[in-house]
Short mmCIF file of C-alpha atoms in Angstrom, two decimals:
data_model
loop_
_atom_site.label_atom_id
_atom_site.label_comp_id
_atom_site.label_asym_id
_atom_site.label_seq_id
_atom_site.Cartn_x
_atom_site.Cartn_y
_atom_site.Cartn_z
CA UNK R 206 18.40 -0.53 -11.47
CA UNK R 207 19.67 0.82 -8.03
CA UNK R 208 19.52 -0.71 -4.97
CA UNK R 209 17.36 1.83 -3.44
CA UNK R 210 14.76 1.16 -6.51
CA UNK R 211 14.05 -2.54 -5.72
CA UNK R 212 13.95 -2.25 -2.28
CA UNK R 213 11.23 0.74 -3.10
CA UNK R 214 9.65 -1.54 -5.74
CA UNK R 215 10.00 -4.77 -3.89
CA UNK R 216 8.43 -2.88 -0.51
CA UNK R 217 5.54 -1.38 -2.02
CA UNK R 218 4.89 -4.34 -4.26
CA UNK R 219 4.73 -7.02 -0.89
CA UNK R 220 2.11 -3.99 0.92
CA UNK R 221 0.07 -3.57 -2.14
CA UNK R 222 -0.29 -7.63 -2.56
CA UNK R 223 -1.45 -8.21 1.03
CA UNK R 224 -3.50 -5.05 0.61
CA UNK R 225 -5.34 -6.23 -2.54
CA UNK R 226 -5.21 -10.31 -1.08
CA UNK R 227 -6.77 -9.15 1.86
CA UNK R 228 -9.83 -7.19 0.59
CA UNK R 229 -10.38 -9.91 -2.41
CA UNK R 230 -9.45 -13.61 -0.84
CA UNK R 231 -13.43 -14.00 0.16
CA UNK R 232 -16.74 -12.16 -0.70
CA UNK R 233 -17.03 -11.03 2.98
CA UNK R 234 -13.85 -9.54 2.76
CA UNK R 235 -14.77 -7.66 -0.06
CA UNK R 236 -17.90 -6.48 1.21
CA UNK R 237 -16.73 -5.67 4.05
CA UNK R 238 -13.82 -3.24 2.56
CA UNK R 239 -16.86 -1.98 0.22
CA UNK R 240 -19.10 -1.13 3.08
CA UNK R 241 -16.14 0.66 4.83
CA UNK R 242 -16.33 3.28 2.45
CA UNK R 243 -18.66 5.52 3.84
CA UNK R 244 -17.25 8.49 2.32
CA UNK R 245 -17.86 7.55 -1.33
CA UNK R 246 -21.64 7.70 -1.68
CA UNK R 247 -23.77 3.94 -1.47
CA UNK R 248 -24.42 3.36 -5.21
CA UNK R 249 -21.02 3.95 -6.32
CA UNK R 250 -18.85 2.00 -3.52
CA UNK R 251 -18.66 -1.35 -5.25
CA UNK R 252 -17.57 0.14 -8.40
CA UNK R 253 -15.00 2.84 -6.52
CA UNK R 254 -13.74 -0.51 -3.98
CA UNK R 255 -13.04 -2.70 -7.06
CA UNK R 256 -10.95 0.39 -8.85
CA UNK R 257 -9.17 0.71 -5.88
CA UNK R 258 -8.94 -3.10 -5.25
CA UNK R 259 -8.10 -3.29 -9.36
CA UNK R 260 -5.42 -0.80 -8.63
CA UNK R 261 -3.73 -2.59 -5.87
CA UNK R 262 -3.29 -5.22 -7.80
CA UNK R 263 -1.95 -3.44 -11.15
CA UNK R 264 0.75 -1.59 -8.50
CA UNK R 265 1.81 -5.07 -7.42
CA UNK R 266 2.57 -6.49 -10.66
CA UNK R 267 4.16 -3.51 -12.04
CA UNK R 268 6.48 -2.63 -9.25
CA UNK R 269 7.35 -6.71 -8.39
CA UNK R 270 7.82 -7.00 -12.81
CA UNK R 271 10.30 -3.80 -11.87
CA UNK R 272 12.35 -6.06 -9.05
CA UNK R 273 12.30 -9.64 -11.81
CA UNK R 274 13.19 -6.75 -14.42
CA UNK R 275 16.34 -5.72 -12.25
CA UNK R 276 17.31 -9.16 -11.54
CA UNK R 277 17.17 -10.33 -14.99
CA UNK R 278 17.73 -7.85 -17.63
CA UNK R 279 20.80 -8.23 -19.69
CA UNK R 280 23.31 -5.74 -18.45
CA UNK R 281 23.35 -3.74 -22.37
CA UNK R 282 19.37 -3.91 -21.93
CA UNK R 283 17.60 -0.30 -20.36
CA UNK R 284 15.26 -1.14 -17.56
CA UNK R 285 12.00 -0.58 -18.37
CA UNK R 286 9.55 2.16 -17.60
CA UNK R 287 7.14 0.32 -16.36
CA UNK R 288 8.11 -0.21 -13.15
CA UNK R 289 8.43 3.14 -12.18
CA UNK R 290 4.63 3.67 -13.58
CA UNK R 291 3.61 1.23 -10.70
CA UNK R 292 5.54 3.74 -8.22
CA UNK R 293 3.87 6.63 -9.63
CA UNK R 294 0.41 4.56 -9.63
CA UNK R 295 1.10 3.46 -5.81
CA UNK R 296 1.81 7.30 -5.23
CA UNK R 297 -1.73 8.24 -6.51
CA UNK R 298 -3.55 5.01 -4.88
CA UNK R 299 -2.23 6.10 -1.52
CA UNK R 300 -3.02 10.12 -1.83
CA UNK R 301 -6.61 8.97 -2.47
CA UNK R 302 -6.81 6.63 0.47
CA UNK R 303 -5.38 9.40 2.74
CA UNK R 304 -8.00 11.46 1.19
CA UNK R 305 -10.51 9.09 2.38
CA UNK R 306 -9.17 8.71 5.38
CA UNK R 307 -9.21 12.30 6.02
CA UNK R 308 -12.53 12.96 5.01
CA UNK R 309 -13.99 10.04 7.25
CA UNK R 310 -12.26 11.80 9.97
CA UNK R 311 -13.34 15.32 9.06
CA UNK R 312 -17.01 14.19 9.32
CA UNK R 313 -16.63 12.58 12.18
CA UNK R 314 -17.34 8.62 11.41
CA UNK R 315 -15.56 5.68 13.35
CA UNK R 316 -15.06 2.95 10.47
CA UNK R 317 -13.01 0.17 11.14
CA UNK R 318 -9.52 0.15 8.98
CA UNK R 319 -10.14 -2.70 6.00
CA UNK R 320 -6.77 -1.62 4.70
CA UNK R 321 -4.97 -5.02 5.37
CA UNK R 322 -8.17 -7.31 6.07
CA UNK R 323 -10.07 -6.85 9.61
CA UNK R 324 -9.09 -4.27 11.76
CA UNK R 325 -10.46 -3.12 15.37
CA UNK R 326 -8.37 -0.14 15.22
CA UNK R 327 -10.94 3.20 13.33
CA UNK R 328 -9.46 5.22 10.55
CA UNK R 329 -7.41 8.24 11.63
CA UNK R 330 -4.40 9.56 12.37
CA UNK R 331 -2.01 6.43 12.48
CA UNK R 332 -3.40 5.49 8.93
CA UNK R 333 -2.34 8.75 7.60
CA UNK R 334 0.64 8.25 9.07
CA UNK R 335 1.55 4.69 7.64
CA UNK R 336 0.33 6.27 4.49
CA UNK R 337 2.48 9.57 4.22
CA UNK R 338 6.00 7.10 5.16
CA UNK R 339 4.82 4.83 1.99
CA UNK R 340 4.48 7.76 -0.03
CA UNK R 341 8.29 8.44 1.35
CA UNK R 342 9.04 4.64 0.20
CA UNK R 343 7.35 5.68 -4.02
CA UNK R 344 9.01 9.04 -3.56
CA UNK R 345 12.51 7.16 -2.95
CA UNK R 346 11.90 4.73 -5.45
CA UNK R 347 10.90 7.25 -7.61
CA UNK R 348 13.65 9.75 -7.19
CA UNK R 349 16.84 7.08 -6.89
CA UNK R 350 18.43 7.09 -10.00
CA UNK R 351 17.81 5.00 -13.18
CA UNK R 352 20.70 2.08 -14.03
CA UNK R 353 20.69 -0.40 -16.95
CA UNK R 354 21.21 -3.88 -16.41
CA UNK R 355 20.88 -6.62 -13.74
CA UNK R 356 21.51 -5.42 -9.57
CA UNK R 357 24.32 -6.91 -8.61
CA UNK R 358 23.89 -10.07 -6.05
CA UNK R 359 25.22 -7.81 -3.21
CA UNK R 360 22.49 -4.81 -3.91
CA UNK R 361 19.95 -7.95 -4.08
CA UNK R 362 21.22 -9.00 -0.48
CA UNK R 363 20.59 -5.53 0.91
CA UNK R 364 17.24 -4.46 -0.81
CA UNK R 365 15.49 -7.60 -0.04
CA UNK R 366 15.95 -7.30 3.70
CA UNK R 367 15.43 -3.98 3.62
CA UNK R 368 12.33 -4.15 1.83
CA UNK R 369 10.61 -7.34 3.58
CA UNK R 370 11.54 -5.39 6.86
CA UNK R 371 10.24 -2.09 5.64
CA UNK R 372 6.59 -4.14 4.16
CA UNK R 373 6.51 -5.95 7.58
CA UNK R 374 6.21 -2.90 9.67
CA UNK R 375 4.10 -0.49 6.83
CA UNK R 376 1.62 -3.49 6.84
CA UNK R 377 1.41 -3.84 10.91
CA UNK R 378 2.24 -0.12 11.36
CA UNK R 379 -1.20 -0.03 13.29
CA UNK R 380 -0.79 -2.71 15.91
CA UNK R 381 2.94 -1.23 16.02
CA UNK R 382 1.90 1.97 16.90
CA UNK R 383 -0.40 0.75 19.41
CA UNK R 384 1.89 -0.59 21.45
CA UNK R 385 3.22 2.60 22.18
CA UNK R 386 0.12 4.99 22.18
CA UNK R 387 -2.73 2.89 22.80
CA UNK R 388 -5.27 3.67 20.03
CA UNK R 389 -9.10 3.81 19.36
CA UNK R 390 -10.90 0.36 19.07
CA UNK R 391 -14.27 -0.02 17.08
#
């Protein structure tokens, strides 16, 4: 496993938990994530905000499983494929929330972001934005190159880091960006 694959793994596996942790910790939460949906039609956004919910949470365990796989496989043993399934899984998640997002836009409806829990700030452009550079984090981790056996300690000091940092700002890439062009509050 490279470097550059954990820290992918590892980043997209910390977003997707707080993602998933924040829409399902309470019912409100989860209603309130459900009733942002306005694009998907009213009978089907429980069942479309649990896949979606479902999914964050199958992303987290594969990709994190990919990050215990690279610190603990035996160094004759292939890594499995199942991490990079969770990359590829993230990669689809997050082309369907921009879709979302884009379509709320298109027809002109301010909803509050429930991406990571409450939100002032209304779905748009910044959203697409945080979403396209975590679609640059699965197509990295996606793309790096495929190594058998455990990361060294060294590549584990550098990808975790990298990754918490990289999570950190993906996660409050709203509020970040905010600072610097003042966005649209609900």
């Amino acid at each position: 496993m490279s470097v550059v694959t954990t820290g992918c793994q590892l980043s997209i596996a910390i977003v997707f938990a707080i993602s998933a942790f924040t829409k399902l910790r309470t019912g409100a939460a989860f209603r309130s994530f459900v009733a942002s949906l306005v694009m998907v039609p009213g009978p089907f956004r429980y069942a479309v905000a649990a896949v979606l919910a479902a999914g964050e949470v199958i992303v987290t365990v594969l990709a994190a499983g990919g990050v215990a796989a690279a610190v603990a496989v035996a160094a004759a043993t292939p890594v499995p494929a199942w991490p990079r399934l969770g990359l590829a899984l993230a990669g689809v998640l997050l082309v369907v929330l921009s879709a979302g997002i884009a379509v709320t836009r298109w027809r002109g409806l301010r909803v509050a972001c429930r991406c990571f829990g409450r939100s002032e700030t209304p779905l748009g452009g910044v959203h697409l934005v945080r979403n396209a550079l975590l679609l640059v984090v699965v197509a990295l981790g996606l793309s790096a190159p495929a190594v058998t056996g455990p990361l060294p300690v060294a590549g584990l000091a550098v990808a975790v880091p990298v990754a918490l940092t990289t999570a950190v700002v993906l996660v409050f890439f709203d509020d970040i960006a905010d600072l610097f062009v003042p966005g649209e509050r609900t």
